Short mmCIF file of C-alpha atoms in Angstrom, two decimals:
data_model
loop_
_atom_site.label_atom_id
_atom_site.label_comp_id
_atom_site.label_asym_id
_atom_site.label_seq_id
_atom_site.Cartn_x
_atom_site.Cartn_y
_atom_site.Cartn_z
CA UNK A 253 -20.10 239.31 -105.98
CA UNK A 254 -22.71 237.47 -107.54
CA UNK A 255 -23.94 240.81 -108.35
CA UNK A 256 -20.89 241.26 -110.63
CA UNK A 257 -22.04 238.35 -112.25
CA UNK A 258 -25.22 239.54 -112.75
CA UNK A 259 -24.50 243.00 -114.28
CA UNK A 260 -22.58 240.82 -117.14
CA UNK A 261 -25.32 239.14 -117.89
CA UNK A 262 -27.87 242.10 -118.20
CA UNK A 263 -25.39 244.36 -120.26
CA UNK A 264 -21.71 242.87 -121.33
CA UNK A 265 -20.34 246.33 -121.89
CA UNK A 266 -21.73 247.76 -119.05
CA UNK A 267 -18.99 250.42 -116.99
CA UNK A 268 -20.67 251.32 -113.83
CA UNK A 269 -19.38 251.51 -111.38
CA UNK A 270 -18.25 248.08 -110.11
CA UNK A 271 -16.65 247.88 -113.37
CA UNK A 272 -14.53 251.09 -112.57
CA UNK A 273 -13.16 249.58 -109.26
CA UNK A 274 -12.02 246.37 -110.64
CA UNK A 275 -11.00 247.58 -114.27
CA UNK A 276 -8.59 249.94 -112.16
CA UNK A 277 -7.16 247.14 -109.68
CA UNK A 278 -6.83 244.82 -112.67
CA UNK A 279 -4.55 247.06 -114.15
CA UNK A 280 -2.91 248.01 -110.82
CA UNK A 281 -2.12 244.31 -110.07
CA UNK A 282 -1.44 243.64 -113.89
CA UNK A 283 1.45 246.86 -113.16
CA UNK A 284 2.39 245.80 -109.91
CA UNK A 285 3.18 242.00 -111.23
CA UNK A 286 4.90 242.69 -114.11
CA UNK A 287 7.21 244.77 -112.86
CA UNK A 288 7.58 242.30 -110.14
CA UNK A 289 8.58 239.68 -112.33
CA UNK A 290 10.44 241.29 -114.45
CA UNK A 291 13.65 239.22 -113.48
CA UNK A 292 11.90 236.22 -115.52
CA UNK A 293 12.68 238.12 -118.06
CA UNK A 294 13.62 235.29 -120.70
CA UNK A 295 16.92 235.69 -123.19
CA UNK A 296 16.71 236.26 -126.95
CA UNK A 297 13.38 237.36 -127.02
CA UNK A 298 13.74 241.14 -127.79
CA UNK A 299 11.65 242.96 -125.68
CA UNK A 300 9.48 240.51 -124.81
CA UNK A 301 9.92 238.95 -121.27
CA UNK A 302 7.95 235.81 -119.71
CA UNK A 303 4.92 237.76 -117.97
CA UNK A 304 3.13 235.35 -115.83
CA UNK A 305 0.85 238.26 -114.84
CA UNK A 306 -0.48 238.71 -118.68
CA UNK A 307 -2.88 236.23 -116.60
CA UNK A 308 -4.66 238.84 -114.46
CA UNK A 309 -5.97 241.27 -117.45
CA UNK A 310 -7.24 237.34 -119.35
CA UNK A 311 -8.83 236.42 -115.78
CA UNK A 312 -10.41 240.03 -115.14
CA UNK A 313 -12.45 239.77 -118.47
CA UNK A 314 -13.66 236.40 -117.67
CA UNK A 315 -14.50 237.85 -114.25
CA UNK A 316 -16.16 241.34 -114.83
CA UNK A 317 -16.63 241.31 -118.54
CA UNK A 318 -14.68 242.78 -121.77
CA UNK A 319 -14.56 246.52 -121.02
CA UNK A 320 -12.89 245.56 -118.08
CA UNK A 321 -10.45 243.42 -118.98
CA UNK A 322 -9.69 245.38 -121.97
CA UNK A 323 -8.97 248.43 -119.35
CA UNK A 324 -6.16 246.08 -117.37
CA UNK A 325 -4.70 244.76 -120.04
CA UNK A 326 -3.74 248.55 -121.73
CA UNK A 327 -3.61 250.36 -118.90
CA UNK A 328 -1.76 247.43 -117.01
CA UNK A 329 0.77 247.33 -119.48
CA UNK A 330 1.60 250.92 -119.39
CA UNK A 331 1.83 250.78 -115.52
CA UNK A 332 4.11 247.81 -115.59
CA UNK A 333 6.29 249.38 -118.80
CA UNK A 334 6.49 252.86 -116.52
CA UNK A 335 7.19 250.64 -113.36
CA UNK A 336 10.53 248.99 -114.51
CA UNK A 337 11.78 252.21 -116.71
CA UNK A 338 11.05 250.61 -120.09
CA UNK A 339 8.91 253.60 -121.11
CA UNK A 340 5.69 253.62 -123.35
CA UNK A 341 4.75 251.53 -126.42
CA UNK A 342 1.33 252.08 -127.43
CA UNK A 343 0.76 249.52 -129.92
CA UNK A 344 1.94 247.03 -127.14
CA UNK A 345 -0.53 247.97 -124.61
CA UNK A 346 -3.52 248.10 -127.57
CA UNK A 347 -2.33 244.68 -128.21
CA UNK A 348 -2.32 243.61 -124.20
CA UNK A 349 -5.55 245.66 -124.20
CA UNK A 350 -7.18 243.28 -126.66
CA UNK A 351 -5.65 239.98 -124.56
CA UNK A 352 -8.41 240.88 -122.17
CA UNK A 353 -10.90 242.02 -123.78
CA UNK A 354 -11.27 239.12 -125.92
CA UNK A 355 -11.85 236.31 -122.97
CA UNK A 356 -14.62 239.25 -121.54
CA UNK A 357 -16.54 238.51 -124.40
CA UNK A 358 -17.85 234.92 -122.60
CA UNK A 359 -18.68 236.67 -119.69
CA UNK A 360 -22.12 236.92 -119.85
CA UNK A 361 -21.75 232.91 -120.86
CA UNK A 362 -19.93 231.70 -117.29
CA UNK A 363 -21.98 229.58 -115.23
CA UNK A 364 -19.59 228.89 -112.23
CA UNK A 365 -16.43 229.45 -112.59
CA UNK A 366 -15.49 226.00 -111.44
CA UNK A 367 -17.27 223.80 -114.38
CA UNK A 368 -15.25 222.02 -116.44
CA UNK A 369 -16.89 223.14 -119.81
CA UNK A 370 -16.18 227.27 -118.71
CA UNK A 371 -12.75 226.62 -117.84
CA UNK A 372 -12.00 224.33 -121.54
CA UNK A 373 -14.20 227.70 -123.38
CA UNK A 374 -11.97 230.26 -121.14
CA UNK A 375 -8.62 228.21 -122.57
CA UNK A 376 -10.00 228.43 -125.75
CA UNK A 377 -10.64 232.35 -125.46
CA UNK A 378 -7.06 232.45 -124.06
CA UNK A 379 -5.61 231.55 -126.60
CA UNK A 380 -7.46 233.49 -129.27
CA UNK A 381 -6.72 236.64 -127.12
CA UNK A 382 -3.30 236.33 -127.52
CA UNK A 383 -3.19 235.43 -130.77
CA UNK A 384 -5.31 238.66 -131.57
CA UNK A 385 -3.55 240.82 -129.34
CA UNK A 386 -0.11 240.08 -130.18
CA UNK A 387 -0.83 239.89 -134.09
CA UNK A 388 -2.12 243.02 -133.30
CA UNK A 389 1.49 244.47 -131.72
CA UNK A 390 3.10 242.64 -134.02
CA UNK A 391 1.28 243.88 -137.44
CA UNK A 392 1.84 247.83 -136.24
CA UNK A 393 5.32 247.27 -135.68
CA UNK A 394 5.61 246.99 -139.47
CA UNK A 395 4.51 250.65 -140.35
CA UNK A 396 6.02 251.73 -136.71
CA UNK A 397 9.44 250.07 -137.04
CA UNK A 398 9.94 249.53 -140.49
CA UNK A 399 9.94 245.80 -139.93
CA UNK A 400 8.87 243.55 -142.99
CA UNK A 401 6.33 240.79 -142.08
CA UNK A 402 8.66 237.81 -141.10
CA UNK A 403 10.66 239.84 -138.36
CA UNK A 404 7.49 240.83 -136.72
CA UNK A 405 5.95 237.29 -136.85
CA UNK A 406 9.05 235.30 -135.95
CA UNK A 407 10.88 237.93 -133.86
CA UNK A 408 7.81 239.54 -132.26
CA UNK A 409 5.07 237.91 -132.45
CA UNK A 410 5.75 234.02 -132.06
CA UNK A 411 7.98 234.88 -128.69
CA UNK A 412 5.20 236.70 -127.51
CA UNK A 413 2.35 234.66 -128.01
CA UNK A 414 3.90 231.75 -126.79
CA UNK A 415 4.96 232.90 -123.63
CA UNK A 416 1.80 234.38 -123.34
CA UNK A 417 -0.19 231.51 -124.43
CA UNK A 418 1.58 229.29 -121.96
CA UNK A 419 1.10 231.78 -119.09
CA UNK A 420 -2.31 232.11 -119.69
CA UNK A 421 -3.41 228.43 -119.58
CA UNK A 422 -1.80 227.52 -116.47
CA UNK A 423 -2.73 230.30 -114.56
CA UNK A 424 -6.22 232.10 -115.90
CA UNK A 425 -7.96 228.26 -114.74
CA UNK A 426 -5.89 228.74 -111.34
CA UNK A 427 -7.14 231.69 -110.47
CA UNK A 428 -11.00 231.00 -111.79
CA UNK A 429 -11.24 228.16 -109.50
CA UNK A 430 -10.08 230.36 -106.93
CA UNK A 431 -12.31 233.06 -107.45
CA UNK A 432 -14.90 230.52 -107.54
CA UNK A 433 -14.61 229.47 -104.15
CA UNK A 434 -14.24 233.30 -103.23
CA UNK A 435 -17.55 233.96 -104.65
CA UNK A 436 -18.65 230.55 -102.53
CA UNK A 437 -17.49 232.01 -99.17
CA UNK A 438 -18.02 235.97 -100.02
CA UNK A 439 -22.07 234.82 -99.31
CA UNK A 440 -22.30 239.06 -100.81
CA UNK B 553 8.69 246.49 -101.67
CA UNK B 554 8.82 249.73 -102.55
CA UNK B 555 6.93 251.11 -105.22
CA UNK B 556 8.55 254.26 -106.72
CA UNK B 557 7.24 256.59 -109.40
CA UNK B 558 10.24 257.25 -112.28
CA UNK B 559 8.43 261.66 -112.42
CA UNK B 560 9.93 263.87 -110.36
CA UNK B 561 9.12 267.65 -111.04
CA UNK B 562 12.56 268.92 -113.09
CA UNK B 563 11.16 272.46 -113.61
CA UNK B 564 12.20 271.79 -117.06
CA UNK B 565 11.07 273.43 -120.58
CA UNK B 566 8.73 270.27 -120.97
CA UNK B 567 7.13 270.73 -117.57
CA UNK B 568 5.89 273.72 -118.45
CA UNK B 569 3.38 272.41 -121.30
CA UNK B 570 -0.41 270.93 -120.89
CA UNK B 571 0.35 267.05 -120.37
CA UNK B 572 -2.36 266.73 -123.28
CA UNK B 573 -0.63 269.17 -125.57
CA UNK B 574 2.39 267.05 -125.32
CA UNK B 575 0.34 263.96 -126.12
CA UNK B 576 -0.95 265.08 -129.26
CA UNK B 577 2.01 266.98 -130.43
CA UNK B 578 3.92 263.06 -129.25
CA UNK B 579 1.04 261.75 -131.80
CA UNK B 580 1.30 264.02 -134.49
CA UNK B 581 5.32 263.94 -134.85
CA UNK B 582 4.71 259.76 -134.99
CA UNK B 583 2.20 259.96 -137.76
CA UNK B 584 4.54 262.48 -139.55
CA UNK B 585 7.47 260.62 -139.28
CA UNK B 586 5.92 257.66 -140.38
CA UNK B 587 5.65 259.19 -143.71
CA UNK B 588 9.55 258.71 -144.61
CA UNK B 589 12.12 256.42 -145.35
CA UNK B 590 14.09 258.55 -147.08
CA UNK B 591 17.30 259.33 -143.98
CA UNK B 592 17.40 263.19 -145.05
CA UNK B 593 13.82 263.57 -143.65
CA UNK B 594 14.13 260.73 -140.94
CA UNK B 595 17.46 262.91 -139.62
CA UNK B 596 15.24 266.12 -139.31
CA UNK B 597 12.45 264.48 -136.91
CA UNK B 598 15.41 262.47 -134.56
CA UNK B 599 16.61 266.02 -133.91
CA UNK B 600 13.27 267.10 -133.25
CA UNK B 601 13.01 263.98 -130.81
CA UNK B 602 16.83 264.19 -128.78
CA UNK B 603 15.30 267.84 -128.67
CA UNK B 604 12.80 267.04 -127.09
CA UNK B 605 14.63 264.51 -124.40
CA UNK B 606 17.32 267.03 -123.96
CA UNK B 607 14.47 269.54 -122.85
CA UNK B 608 13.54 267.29 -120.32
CA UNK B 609 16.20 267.47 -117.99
CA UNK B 610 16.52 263.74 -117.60
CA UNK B 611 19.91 262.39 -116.91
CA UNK B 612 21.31 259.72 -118.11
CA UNK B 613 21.66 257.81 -114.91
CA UNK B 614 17.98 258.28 -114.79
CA UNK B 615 17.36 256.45 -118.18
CA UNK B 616 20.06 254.32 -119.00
CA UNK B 617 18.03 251.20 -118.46
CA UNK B 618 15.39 252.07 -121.06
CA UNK B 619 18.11 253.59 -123.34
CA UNK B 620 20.00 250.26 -123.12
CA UNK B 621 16.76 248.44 -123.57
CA UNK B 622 15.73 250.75 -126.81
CA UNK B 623 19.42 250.35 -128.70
CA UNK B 624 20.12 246.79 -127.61
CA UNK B 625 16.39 246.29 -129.37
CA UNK B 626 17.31 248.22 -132.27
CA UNK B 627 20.74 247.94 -133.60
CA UNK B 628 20.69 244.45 -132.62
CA UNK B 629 17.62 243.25 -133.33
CA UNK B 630 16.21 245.48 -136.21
CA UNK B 631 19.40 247.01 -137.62
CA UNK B 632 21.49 244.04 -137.64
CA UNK B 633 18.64 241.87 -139.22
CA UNK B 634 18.02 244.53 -141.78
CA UNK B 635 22.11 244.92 -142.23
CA UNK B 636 22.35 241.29 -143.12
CA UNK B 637 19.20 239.95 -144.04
CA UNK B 638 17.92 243.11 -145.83
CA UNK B 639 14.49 242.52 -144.52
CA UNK B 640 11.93 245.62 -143.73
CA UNK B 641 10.20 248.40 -145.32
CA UNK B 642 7.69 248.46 -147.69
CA UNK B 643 9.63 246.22 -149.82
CA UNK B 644 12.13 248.67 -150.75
CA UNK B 645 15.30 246.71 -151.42
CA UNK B 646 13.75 244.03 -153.50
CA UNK B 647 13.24 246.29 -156.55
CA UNK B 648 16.79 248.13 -156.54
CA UNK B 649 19.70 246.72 -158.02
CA UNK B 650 22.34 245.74 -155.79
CA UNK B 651 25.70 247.50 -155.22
CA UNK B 652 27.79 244.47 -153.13
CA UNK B 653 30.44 245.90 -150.78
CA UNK B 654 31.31 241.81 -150.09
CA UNK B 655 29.55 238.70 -150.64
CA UNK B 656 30.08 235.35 -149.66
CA UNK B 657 28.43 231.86 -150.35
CA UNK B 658 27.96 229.71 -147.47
CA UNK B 659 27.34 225.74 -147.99
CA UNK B 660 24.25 223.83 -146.27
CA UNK B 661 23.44 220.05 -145.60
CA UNK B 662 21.70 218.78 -148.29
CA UNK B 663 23.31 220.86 -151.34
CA UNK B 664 21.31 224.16 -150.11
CA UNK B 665 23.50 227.32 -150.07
CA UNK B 666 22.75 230.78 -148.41
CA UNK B 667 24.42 233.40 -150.41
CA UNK B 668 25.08 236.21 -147.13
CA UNK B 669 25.79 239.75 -148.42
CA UNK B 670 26.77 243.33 -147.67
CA UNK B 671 25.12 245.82 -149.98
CA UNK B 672 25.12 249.49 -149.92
CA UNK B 673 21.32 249.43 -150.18
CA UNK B 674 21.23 247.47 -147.21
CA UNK B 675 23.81 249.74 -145.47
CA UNK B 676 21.50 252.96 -145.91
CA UNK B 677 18.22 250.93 -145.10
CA UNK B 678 20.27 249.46 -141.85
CA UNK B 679 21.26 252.89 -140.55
CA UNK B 680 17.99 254.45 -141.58
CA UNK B 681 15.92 252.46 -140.36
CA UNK B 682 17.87 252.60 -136.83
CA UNK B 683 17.82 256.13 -136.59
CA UNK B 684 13.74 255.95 -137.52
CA UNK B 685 13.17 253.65 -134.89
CA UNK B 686 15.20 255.54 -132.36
CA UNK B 687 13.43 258.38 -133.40
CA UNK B 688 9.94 256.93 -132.37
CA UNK B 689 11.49 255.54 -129.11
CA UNK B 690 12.44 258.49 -127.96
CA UNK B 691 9.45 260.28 -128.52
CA UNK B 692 7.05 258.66 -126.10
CA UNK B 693 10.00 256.82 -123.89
CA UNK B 694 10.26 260.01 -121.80
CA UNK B 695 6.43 259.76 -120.24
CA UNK B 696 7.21 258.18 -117.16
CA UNK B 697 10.02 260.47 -115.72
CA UNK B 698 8.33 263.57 -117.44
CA UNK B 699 4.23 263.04 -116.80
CA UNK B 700 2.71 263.50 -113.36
CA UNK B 701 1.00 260.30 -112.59
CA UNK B 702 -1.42 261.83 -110.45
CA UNK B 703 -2.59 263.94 -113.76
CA UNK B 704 -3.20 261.30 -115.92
CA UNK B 705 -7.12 260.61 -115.14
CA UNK B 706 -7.35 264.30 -115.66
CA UNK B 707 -5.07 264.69 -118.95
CA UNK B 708 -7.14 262.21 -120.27
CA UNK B 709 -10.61 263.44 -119.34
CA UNK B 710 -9.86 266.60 -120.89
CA UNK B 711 -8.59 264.54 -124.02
CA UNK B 712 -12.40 263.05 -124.65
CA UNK B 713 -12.26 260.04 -122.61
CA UNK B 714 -15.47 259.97 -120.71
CA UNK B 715 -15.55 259.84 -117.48
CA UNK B 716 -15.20 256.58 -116.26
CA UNK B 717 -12.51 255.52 -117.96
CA UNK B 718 -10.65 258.64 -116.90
CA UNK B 719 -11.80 258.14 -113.32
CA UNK B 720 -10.30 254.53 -113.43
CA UNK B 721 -7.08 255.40 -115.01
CA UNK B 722 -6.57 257.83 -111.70
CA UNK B 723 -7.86 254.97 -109.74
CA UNK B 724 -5.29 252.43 -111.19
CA UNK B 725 -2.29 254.62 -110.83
CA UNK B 726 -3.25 255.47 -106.77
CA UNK B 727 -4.00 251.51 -106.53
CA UNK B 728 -0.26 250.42 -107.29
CA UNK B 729 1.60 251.10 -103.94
CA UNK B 730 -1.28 249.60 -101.96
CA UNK B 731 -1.22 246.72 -104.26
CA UNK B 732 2.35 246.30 -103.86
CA UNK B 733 2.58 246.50 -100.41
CA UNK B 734 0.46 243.70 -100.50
CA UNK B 735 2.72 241.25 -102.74
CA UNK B 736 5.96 242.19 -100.49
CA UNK B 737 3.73 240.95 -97.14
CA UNK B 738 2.19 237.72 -99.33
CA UNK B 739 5.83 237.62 -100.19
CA UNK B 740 7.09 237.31 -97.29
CA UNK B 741 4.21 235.16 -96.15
CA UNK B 742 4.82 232.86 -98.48
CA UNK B 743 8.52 232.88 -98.13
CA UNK B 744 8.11 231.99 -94.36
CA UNK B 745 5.69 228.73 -95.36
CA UNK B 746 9.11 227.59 -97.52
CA UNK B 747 8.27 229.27 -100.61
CA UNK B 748 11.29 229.83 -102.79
CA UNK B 749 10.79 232.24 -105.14
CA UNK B 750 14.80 232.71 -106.00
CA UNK B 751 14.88 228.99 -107.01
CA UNK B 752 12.13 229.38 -109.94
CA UNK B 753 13.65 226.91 -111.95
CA UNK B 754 12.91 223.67 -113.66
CA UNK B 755 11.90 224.85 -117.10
CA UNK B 756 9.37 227.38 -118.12
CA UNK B 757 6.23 225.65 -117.50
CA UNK B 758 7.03 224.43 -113.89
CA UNK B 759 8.21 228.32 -113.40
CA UNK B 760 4.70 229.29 -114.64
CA UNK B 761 2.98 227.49 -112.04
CA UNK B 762 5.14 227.65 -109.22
CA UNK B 763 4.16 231.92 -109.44
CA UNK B 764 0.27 230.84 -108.27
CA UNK B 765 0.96 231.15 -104.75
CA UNK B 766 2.15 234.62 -105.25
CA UNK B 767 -0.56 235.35 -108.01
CA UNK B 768 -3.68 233.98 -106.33
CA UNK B 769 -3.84 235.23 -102.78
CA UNK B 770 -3.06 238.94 -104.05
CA UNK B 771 -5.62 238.79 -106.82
CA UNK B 772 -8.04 237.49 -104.33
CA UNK B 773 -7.64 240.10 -101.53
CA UNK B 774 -7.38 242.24 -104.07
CA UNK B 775 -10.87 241.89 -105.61
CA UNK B 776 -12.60 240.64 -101.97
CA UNK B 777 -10.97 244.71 -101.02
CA UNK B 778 -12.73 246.07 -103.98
CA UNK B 779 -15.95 244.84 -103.11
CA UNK B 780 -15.92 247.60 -100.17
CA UNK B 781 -14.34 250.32 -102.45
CA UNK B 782 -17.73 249.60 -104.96
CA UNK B 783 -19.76 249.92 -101.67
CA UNK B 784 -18.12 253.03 -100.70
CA UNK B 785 -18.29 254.51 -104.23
CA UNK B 786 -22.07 253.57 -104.22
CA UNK B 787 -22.61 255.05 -101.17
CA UNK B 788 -20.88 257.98 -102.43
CA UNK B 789 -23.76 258.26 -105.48
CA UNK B 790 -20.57 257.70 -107.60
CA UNK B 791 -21.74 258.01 -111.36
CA UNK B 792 -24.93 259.92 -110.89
CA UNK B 793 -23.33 263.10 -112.51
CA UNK B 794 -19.57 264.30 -114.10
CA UNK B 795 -17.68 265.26 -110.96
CA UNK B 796 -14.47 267.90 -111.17
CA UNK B 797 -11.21 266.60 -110.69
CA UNK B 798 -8.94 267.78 -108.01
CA UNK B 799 -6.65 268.71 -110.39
CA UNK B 800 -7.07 271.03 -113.28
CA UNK B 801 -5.53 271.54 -116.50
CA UNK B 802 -6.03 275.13 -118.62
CA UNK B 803 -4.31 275.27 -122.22
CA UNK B 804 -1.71 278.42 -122.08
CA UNK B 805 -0.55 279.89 -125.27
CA UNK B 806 2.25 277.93 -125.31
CA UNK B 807 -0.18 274.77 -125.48
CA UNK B 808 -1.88 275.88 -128.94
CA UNK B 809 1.54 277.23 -130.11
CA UNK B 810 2.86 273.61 -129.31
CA UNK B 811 -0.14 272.05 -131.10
CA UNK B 812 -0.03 274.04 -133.95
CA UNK B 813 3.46 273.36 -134.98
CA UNK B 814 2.39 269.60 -134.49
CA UNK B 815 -0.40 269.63 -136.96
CA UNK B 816 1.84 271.88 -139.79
CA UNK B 817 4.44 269.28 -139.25
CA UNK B 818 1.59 266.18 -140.25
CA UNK B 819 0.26 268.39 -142.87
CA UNK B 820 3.89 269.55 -144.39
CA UNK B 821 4.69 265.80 -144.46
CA UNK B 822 1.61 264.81 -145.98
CA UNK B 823 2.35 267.33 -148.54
CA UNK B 824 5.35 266.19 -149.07
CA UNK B 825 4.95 262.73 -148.93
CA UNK B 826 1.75 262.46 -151.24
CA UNK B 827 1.44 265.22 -153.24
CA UNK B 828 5.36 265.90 -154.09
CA UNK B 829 6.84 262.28 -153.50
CA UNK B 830 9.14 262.59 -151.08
CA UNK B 831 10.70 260.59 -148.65
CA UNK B 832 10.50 257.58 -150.34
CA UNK B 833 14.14 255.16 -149.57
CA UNK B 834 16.93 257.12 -150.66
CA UNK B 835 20.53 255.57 -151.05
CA UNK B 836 23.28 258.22 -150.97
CA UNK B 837 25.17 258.09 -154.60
CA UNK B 838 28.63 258.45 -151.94
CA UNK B 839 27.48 254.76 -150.56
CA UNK B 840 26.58 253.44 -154.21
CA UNK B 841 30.12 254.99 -155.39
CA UNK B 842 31.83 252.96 -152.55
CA UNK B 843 30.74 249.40 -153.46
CA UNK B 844 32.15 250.25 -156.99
#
């Protein structure tokens, strides 16, 4: 695993084939945990329901770099969406899409996955990603739904991010530190 | 825990087309749609779209859940806000005079008033926009019961994804049973060490963390597992060349036919739309006539 780390470092958008394997069990797991969870499902928040797995996609970037965790965000959320029958909106798998791609970017960056400073930068990308990805839903709903600005910040996007936002702070750390010691005990 | 795919082979009009024909046609009818507001148009592309579902096959029992989920989004949510707020579109009721079916006034704290109306421009954007929403819906909702999982690495090869990507779309979509199995037996793990996942109470944050002993073991296996898959693939000279996929997809005449009429539609509508004017908000004089 420390090889993962250092493919990141010599080429951030790298796809080999490393990247292939874990963009495609991000998304699995991203699927798998979304529709597991689905009974967290919070009230009046449209269709927007309290995802602790929008973690894995955020944790997968960190992990294996942008490309990757761009691939289980989108292709997470469309597994997840097909899982529990909701069906297929694009614009809000782009926007999970970009909630891991955006924490890939520091990557390259991560010196253990344990140290203080990494895990304070990976809140920080958190939150950015969701912020991006979400404004991103949000801001195609307009032309989409015929929504006017305010409905898709206050009813779509605020809901989202938050829950998202919230998610992704507790548990992207949680499971750094444990892929830390992973990469400790792999010895690979 | 088992993991259960919504396809199922219907032997429907809509099985018989290229996956990727459908896609594009699925693309094409959403940009051209998205060139109205005015309901005469909008009217013309939901028939296109309950066409298309009714092709399918599906049952209802089959897709109540998302139909409830789709309506309960947007009459409630959408229509209802647009019915008595007015909000949405590209600014469209703004600009038009009012024609008030009922009005009333209602009193805030602090001398503030909210004046809360029913207007018959707000009526037609309601229902409009409703029935354009639906419309999209309804176009791509239908994927997962009418899409062969097990195609979509090479539907979207053939679409221009390279090869990779394609390759770990297939991959992702074979992962998810394995990957579930091994939540139910963490699960259960878990559940045996005291772990209550019915109670997850005590407010949203305490919820949040109370998931990691669910989240973090499966993650972990998960990526310690792929480690071996990487070797195997390696070992396999996995990205040397393009390798064939098991599957194959071949256009029929059907498939052009299909994308054809797609493409017209964009380009009618663009016509329409840009060069003509059309489809801009339209309030039926009927609607106007009723609010006096």
């Amino acid at each position: 695993m420390a090889a993962a780390s250092a493919d990141i470092k010599q080429n951030l958008w790298a796809f080999g084939t490393r990247q292939v394997v874990y963009a495609a069990i991000g998304a699995a797991l991203y699927g798998v945990f979304s529709w597991a969870t689905n009974f967290l499902a919070l009230p009046a928040a449209g269709n927007i329901s309290l995802r602790p797995a929008v973690a894995i996609p955020m944790f997968f970037g960190i992990a294996f770099g942008p490309v990757v965790g761009f691939f289980s965000g989108l292709v997470g959320n469309i597994l997840g969406d097909f899982l529990s029958g909701w069906g297929f909106f694009w614009n809000w798998s782009l926007g999970n899409g970009i909630m891991g791609l955006i924490p890939g970017l520091m990557a390259a960056a991560v010196v253990s996955f344990r140290h203080q400073g990494t895990i304070i930068k990976a809140i920080v990308y958190v939150v950015v990603a969701v912020v991006a990805g979400m404004l991103f839903a949000s801001l195609t709903s307009i032309p989409i739904d015929g929504i006017d600005m305010t409905t898709a910040l206050v009813g779509y996007f605020w809901p989202a991010a938050l829950s998202n936002i919230i998610n992704g702070v507790i548990l992207v750390p949680i499971l750094m530190v444990a892929y830390d010691s992973v990469i400790n005990r792999s010895g690979r | 825990m088992l993991v259960a795919w919504k396809y199922k082979f219907r032997n429907s009009f809509i099985d018989t087309f290229d996956p990727r024909a459908r896609w594009i046609v699925s693309f094409l009818v959403l940009a051209s749609v998205l060139n109205f507001w005015d309901f005469r148009f909008i009217i013309f592309f939901f028939a296109l779209s309950m066409l298309q579902v009714k092709l399918t096959k599906l049952t209802w029992e089959e897709t109540k859940r998302a139909w409830t989920f789709i309506i309960v989004l947007v009459v409630f949510i959408v229509g209802i806000n647009a019915f008595v707020f007015g909000r949405g579109g590209p600014a469209l009721l703004g600009d038009i005079e009012p024609h008030v079916f009922w009005e009333r006034v209602i009193l805030l704290p602090f001398g503030w008033s909210w004046t809360l109306n029913l207007t018959a421009e707000k009526t037609a954007f309601a229902i409009t926009q409703i029935v354009r929403m639906l419309t999209v819906a309804s176009l791509f909702f239908i994927i997962p019961w009418t899409m062969d999982p097990s195609l979509y690495g090479v539907t979207f090869g053939g679409m221009g994804l390279p090869y990779r990507f394609a390759f770990a779309m297939d991959l992702a979509f074979r992962f998810v049973p394995t990957l579930a199995r091994d939540f139910q037996v963490t699960l259960d793990a878990q559940k045996a060490r005291g772990f209550e996942i019915e109670r997850l109470d005590g407010g949203v944050v305490a919820t949040i963390r109370k998931v990691a002993p669910l989240l973090v073991p499966v993650v972990m296996n998960a990526i310690i597992a792929g480690e071996d898959i990487v070797n195997a693939m390696d070992l396999r000279c996995f990205g040397l060349k393009e390798r064939t996929w098991i599957g194959k997809l071949t256009y029929q005449t059907r498939d052009y036919v299909l994308i054809a009429f797609g493409i017209t539609l964009l380009v009618v509508s663009l016509v329409l739309n840009h060069v003509f004017g059309l489809g801009e908000f339209w309030v039926p004089q009927w609607l106007i006539d009723l609010a006096g």
